[in-house]
mmCIF file of C-alpha atoms and ligand atoms in Angstrom:
data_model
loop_
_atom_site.group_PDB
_atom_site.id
_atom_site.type_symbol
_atom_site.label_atom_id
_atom_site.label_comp_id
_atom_site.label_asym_id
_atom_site.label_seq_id
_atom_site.Cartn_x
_atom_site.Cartn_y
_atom_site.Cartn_z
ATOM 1 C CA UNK T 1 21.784 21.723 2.454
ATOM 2 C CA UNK T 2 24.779 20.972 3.944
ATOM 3 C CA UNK T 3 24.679 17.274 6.024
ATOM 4 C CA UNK T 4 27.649 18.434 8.467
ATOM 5 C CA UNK T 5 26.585 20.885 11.254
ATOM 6 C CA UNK T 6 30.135 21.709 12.777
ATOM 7 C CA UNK T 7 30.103 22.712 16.186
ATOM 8 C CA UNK T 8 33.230 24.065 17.750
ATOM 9 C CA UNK T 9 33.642 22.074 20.955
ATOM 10 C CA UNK T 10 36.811 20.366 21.450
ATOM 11 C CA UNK T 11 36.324 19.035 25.044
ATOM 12 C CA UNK T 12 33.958 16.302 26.460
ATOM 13 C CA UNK T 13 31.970 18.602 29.002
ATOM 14 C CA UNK T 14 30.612 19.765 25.743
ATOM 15 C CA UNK T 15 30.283 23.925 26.840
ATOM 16 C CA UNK T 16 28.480 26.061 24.359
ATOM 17 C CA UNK T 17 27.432 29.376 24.177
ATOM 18 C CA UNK T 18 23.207 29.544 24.279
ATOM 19 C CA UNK T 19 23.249 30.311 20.762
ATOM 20 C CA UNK T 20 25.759 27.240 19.964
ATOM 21 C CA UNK T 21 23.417 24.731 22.053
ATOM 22 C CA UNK T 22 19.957 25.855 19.853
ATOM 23 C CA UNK T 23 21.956 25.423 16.782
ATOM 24 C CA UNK T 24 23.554 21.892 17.849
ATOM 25 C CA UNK T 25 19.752 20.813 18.687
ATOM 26 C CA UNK T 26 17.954 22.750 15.912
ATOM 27 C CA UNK T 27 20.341 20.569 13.244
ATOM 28 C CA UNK T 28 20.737 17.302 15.503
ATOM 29 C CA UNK T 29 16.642 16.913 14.854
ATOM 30 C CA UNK T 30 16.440 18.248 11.335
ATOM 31 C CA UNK T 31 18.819 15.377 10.361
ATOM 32 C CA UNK T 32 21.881 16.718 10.388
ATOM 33 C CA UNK T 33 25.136 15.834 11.531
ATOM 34 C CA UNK T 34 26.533 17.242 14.187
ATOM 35 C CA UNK T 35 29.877 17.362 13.548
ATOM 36 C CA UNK T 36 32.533 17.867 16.168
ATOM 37 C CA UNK T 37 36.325 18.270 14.386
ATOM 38 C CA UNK T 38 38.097 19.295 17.174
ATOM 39 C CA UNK T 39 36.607 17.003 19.692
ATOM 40 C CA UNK T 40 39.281 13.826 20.208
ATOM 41 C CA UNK T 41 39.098 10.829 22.183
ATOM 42 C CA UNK T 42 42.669 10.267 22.959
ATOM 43 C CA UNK T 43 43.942 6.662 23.513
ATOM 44 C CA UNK T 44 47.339 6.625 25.211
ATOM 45 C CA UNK T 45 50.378 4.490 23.819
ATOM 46 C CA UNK T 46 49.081 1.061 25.809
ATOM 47 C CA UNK T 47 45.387 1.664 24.320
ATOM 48 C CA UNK T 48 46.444 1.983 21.111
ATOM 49 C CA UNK T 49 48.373 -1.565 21.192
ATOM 50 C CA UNK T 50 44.296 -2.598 21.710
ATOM 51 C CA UNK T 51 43.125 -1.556 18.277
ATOM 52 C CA UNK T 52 44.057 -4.780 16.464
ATOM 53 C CA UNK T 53 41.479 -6.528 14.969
ATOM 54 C CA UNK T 54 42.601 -9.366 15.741
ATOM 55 C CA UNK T 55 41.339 -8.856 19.272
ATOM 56 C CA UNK T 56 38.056 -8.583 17.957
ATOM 57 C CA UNK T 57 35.841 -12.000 17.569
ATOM 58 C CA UNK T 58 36.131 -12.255 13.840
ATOM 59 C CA UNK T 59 32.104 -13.596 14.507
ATOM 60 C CA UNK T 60 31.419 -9.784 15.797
ATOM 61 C CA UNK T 61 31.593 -6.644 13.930
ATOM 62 C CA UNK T 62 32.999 -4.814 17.390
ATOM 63 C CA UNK T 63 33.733 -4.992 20.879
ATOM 64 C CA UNK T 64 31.097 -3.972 22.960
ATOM 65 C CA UNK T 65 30.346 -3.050 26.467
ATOM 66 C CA UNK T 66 26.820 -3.155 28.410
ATOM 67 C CA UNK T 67 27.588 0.518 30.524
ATOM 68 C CA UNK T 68 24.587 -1.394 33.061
ATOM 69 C CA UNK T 69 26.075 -4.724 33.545
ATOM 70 C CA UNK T 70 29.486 -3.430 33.019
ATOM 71 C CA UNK T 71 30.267 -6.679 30.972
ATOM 72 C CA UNK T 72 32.518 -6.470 27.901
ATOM 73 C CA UNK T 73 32.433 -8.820 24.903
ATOM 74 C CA UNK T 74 33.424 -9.633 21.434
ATOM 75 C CA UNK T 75 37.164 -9.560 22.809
ATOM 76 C CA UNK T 76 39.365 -12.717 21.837
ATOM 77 C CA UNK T 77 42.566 -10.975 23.944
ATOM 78 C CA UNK T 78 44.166 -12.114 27.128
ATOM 79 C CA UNK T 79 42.327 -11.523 30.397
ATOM 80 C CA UNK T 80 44.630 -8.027 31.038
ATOM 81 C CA UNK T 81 43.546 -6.638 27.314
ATOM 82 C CA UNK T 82 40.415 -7.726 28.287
ATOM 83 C CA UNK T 83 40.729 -5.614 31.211
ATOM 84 C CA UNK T 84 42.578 -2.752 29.374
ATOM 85 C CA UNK T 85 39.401 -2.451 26.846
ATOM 86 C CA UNK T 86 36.757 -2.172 29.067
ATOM 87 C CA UNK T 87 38.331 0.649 31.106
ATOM 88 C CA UNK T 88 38.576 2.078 27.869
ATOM 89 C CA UNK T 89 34.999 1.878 26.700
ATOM 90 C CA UNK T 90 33.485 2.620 30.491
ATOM 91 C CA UNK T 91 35.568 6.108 29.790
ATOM 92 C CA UNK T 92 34.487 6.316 26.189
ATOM 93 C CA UNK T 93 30.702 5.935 28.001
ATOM 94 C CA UNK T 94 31.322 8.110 30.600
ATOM 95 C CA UNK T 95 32.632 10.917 27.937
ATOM 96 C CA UNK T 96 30.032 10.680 25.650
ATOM 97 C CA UNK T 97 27.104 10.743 28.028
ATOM 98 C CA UNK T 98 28.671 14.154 29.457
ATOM 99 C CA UNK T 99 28.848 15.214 26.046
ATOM 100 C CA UNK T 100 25.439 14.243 25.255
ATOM 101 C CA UNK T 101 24.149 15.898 29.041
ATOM 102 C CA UNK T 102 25.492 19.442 27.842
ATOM 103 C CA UNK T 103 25.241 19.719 24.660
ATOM 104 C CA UNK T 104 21.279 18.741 24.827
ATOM 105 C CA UNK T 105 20.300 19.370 28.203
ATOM 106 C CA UNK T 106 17.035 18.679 28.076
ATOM 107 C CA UNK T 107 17.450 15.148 27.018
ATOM 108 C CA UNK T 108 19.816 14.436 30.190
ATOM 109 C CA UNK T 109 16.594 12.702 32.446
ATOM 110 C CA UNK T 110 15.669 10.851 29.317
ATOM 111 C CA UNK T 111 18.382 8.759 28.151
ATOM 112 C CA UNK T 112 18.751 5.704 28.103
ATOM 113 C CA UNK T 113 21.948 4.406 27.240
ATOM 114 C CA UNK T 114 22.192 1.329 24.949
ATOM 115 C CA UNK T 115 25.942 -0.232 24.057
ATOM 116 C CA UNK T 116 29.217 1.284 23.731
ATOM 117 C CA UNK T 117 31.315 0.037 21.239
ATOM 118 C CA UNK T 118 34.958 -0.522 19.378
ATOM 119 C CA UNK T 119 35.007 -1.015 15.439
ATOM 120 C CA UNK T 120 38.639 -1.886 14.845
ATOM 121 C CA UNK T 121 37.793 -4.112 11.578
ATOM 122 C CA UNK T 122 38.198 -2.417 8.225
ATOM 123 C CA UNK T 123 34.691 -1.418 6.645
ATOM 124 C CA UNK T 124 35.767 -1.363 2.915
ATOM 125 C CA UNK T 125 35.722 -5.635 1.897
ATOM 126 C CA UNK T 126 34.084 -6.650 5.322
ATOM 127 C CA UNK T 127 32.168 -9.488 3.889
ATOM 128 C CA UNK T 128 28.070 -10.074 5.332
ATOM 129 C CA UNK T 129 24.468 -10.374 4.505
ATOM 130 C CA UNK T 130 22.955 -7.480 2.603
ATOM 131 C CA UNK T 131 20.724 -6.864 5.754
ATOM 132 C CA UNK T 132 23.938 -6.481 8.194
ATOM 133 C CA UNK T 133 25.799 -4.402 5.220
ATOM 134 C CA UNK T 134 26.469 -1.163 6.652
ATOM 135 C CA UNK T 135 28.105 0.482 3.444
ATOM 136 C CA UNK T 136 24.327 0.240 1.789
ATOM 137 C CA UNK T 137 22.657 3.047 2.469
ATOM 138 C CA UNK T 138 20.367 2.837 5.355
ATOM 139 C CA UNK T 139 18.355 3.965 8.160
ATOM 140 C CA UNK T 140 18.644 2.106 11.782
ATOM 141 C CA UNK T 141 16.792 -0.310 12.726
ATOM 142 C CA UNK T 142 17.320 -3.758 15.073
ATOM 143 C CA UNK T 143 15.475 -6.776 14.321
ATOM 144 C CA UNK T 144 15.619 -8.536 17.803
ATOM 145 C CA UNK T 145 15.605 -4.970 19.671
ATOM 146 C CA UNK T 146 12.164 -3.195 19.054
ATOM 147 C CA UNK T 147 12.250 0.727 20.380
ATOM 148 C CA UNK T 148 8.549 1.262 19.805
ATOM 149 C CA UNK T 149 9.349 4.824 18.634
ATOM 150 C CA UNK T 150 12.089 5.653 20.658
ATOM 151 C CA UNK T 151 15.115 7.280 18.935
ATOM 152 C CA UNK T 152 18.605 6.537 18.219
ATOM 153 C CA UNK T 153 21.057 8.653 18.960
ATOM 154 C CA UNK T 154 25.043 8.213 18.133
ATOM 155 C CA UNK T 155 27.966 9.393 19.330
ATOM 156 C CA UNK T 156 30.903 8.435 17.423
ATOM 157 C CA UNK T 157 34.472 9.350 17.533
ATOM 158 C CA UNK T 158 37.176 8.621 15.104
ATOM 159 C CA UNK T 159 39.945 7.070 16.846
ATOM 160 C CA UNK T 160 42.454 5.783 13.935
ATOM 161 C CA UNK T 161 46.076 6.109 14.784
ATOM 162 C CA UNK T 162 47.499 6.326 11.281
ATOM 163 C CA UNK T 163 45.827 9.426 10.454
ATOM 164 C CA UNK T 164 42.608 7.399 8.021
ATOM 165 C CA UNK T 165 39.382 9.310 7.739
ATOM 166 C CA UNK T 166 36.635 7.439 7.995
ATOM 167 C CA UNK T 167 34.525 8.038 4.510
ATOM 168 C CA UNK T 168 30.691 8.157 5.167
ATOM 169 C CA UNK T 169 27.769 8.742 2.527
ATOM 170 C CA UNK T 170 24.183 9.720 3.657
ATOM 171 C CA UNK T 171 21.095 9.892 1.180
ATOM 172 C CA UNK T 172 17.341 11.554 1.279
ATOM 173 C CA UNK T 173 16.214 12.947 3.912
ATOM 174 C CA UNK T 174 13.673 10.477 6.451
ATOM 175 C CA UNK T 175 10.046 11.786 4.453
ATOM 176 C CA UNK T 176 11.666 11.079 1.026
ATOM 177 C CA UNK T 177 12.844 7.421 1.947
ATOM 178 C CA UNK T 178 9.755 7.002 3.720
ATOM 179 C CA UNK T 179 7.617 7.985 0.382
ATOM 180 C CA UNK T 180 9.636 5.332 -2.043
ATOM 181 C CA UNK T 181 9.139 2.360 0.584
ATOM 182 C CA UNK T 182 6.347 2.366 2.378
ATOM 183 C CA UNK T 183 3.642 1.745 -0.051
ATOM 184 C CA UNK T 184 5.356 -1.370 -1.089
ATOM 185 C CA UNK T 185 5.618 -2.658 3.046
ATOM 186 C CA UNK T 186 2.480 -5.198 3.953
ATOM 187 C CA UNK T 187 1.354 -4.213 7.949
ATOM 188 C CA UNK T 188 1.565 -6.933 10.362
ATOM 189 C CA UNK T 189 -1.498 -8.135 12.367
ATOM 190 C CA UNK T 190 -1.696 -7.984 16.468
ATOM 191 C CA UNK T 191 -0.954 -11.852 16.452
ATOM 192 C CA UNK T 192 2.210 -11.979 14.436
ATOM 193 C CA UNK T 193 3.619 -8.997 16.879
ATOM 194 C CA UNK T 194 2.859 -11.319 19.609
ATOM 195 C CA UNK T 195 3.847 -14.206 18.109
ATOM 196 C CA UNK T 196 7.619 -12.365 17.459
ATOM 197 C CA UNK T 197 7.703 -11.683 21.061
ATOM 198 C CA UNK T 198 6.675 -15.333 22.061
ATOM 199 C CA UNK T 199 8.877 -17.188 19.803
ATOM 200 C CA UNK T 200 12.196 -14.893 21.348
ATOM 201 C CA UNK T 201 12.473 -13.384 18.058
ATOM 202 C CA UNK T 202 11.905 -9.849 19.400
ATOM 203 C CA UNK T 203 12.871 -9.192 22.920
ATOM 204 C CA UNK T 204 9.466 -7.240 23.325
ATOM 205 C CA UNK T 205 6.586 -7.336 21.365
ATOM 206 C CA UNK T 206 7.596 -6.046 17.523
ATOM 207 C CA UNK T 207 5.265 -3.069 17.197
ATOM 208 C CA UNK T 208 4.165 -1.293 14.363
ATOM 209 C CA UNK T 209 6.726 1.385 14.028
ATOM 210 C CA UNK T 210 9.177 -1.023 14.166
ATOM 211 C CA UNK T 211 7.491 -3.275 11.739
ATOM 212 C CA UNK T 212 7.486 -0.382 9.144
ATOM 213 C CA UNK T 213 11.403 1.258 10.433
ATOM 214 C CA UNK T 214 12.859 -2.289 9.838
ATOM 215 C CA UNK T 215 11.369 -3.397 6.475
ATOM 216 C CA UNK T 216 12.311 -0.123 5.210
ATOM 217 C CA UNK T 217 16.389 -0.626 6.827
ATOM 218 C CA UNK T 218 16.308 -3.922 4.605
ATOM 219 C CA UNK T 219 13.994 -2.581 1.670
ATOM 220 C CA UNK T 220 16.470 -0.032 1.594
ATOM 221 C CA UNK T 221 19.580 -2.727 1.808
ATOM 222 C CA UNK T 222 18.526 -5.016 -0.296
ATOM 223 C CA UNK T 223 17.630 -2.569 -3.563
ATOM 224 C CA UNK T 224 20.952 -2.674 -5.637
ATOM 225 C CA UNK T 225 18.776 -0.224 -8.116
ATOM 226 C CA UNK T 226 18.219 2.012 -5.376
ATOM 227 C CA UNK T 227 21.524 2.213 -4.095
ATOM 228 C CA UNK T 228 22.558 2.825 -7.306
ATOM 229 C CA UNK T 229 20.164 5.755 -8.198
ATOM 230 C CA UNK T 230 19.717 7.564 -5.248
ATOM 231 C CA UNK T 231 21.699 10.800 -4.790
ATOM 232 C CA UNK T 232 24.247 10.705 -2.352
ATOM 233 C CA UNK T 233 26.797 12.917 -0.609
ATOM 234 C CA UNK T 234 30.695 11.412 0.403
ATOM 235 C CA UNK T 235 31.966 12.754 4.017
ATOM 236 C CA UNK T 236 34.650 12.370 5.114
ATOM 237 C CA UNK T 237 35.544 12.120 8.972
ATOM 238 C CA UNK T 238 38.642 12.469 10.093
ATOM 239 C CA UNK T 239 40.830 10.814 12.733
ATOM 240 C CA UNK T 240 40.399 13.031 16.450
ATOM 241 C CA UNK T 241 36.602 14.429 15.390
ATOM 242 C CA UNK T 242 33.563 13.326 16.377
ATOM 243 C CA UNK T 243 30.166 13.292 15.664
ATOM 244 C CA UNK T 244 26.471 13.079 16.879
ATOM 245 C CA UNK T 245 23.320 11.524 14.839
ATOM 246 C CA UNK T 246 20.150 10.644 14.597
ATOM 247 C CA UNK T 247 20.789 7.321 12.681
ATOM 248 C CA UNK T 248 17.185 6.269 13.081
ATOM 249 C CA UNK T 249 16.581 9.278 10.833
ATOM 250 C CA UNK T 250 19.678 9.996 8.422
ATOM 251 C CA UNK T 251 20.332 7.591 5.926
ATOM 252 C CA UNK T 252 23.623 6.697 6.087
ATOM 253 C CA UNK T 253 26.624 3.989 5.060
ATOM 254 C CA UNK T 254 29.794 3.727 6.117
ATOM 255 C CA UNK T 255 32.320 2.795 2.975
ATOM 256 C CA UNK T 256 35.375 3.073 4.423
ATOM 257 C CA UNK T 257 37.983 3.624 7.229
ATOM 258 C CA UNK T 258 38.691 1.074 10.699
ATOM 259 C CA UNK T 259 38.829 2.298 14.377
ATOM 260 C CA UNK T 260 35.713 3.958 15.652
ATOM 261 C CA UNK T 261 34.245 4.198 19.034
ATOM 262 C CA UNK T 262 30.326 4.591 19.223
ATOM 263 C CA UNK T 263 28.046 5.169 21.758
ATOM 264 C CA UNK T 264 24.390 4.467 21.651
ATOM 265 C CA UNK T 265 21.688 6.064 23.619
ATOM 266 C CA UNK T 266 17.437 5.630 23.205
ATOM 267 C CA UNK T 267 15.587 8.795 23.987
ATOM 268 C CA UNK T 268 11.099 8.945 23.781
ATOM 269 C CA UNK T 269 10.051 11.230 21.042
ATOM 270 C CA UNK T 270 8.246 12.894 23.500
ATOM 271 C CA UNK T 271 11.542 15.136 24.537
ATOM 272 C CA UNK T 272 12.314 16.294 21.291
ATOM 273 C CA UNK T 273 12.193 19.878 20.689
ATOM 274 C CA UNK T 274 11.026 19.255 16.830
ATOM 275 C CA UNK T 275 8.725 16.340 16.947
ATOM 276 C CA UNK T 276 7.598 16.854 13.719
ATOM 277 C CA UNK T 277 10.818 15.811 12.727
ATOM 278 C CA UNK T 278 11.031 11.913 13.666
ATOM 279 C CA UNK T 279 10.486 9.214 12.117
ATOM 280 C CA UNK T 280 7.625 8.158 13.883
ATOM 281 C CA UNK T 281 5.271 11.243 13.211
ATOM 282 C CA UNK T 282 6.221 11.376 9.755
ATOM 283 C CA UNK T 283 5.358 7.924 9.348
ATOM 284 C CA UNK T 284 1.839 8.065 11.277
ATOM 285 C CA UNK T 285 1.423 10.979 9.668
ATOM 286 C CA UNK T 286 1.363 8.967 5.862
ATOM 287 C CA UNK T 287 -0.404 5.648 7.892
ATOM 288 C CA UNK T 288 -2.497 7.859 9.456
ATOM 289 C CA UNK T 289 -2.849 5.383 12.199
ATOM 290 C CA UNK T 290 -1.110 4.515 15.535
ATOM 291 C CA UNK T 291 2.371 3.044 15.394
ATOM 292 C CA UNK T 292 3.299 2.283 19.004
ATOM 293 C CA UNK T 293 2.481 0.168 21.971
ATOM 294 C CA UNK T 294 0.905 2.370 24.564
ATOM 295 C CA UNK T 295 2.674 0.266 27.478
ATOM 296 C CA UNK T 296 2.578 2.656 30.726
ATOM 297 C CA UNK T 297 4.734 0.555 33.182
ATOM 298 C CA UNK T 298 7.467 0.188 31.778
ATOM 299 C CA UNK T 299 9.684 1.746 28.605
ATOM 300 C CA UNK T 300 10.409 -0.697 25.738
ATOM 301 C CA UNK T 301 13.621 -0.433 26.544
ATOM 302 C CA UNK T 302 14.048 -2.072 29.947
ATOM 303 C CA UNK T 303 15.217 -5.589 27.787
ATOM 304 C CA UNK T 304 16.358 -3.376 24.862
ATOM 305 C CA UNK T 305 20.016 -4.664 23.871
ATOM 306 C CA UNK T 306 20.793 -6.859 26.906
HETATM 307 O O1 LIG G 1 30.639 2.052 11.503
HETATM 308 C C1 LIG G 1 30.186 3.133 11.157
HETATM 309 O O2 LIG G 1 30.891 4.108 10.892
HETATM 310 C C2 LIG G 1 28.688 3.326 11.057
HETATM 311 C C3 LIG G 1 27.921 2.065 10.900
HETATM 312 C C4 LIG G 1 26.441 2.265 11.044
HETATM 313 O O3 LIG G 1 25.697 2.165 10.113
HETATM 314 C C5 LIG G 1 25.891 2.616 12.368
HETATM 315 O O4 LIG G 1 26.611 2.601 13.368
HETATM 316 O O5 LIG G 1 24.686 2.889 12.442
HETATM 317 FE FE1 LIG G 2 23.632 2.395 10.697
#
C-alpha cells in the first residue's frame, strides 16, 4: 500500500472533480497521506528573510499563532518581524482552512481549528526528551491538551527556500500499533482523571481515550527496540508541496529537513465518513468499553491549546 495519496490540486481553494474529493476523503481516513505536490505556499522575498531560526525562541520548537486570539509567540525578532510573521501565519490559516473547507466539505461546520505554526529549526540533531522526539516514530497525542476522541488533522506545507525536502518515515498502520501496546498500558481510575484536571496538569479532565492515545505516543517513543524493528517507509516531501494527515492515526517521524508551516484543526469522530477507521473505535473496539467523556455542553476543545 502506498502511504502517499497524491492529489492534483495546486491552488488553495482546493477544486476537485467529485471523483477527486471521494478519493482525497476515502485515503485521508484510511491513513493515508494526502499528498499535494503541486500545491505551494509562496513566501515573498521579505518573508523569506523570516525563516531564520534564530527568530525562533531556542526554548520552542516553532512559532506559533492562536488563529482565535490572534496572538503570535515563540518569536525572539523585533516588534516589525514580529509583525511580518503573524501576517504570515493568519494567511497560512486562512489558506489552509479553505483548503481543508473544499477538499472535505463535510467537515467545514465541524472544525475546530487548533494552532498554526512555523518550524524553521533543523529536525536532524534537534536535541529533547524521548517523549518530545519527533523523529521516533509516533502517533499524536498532547499531554496537557486532552481531545476526548476528537481527531487531528494536519495541514502542512513545505516552505524551504534552498530547495531541501523534508524526509518523513511512517510505520504500521493505527490497529497494528494499537495490538503491540495496549496490553502492556494499566487504565486509569475516575479519580486520577479528575485529579489531572484539578492539579492543571490537563486542561480538561484526561479521559480514557486519551489515557490509552498518550501512553501509547510515549510507549511508542520510548522503545529503542521498537523503533528499531518495526518496518518503516522513507518519504520524502519536497519544498512547494503539501500535505494533509491524520497524525492521530498514522505513525509518523520526521528525520529530516527545516522550514515547515502546519496547521492544526480538531474534528468529532462523529463526521467522519469511515468511522471504523479512527482511533477511537478501534481502540473501544479491543477495550470493549467506553473511552470518552459524554460532556453535552460543551466540546473538549473549548480550552484545548489556549
Ligand atoms: O515537523 C514535522 O514535519 C512533523 C512533526 C510531527 O510529528 C507532527 O507535527 O505531528
Ligand atoms: Fe507528530
Amino acid at each position: 500500500m502506498d502511504i502517499l495519496k497524491p492529489i492534483a490540486v495546486d491552488n488553495w481553494h482546493g477544486e476537485v472533480n467529485n471523483e477527486t474529493a471521494q478519493e482525497a476523503i476515502h485515503s485521508l481516513e484510511h491513513g493515508k497521506i494526502v499528498f499535494l505536490p503541486q500545491l505551494n505556499f509562496a513566501l515573498s522575498t521579505d518573508e523569506n528573510n523570516l525563516l531564520s531560526p534564530a527568530l525562533t525562541d531556542p526554548k520552542q520548537k516553532n512559532i506559533s499563532l492562536n488563529p482565535h486570539s490572534g496572538k503570535t509567540c515563540g518569536v525572539v525578532g523585533s516588534a516589525p518581524q514580529q509583525t511580518q510573521l503573524n501576517n504570515l501565519l493568519q494567511r497560512y490559516h486562512q489558506h489552509a482552512l479553505a483548503l481543508v473547507n473544499t477538499l472535505f466539505p463535510s467537515y467545514q461546520k465541524h472544525l475546530t481549528a487548533g494552532r498554526t505554526r512555523l518550524r524553521t529549526v533543523e529536525v536532524s540533531g534537534r536535541s529533547s526528551s524521548y517523549k518530545k522526539d519527533d523523529s521516533r516514530l509516533h502517533v499524536d497525542s498532547f499531554s496537557a491538551t486532552p481531545v476526548n476522541g476528537y481527531r487531528i488533522l494536519r495541514v502542512f506545507s513545505n516552505v524551504n527556500p534552498h530547495g531541501v525536502a523534508r524526509i518523513w518515515q511512517t510505520g504500521e498502520s493505527f490497529s497494528t500499533v494499537a495490538k503491540r501496546f495496549i496490553p502492556e498500558i494499566p487504565s486509569i481510575s475516575a479519580v486520577e482523571q479528575q485529579l489531572l484536571h484539578l492539579f492543571r496538569i490537563t486542561k480538561t479532565p484526561r479521559s480514557l481515550y486519551d489515557h490509552f492515545m498518550l501512553n501509547i505516543h510515549n510507549r511508542m517513543k520510548k522503545s529503542i527496540a521498537y523503533q528499531q524493528s518495526v518496518i518503516k517507509t522513507t518519504l520524502s516531501l519536497p519544498p512547494k508541496s503539501s500535505w494533509i494527515v491524520y497524525t492521530d492515526q498514522v505513525s509518523h517521524a520526521a528525520i529530516s529537513g527545516q522550514h515547515v508551516l502546519e496547521q492544526t484543526f480538531y474534528l468529532p469522530p462523529t463526521v467522519m465518513h469511515y468511522p471504523e477507521t479512527t482511533p477511537l473505535f478501534v481502540l473501544e473496539e479491543m477495550l470493549k468499553h467506553p473511552l470518552t467523556i459524554k460532556n453535552k455542553e460543551r466540546s473538549p476543545l473549548t480550552v484545548a491549546e489556549f
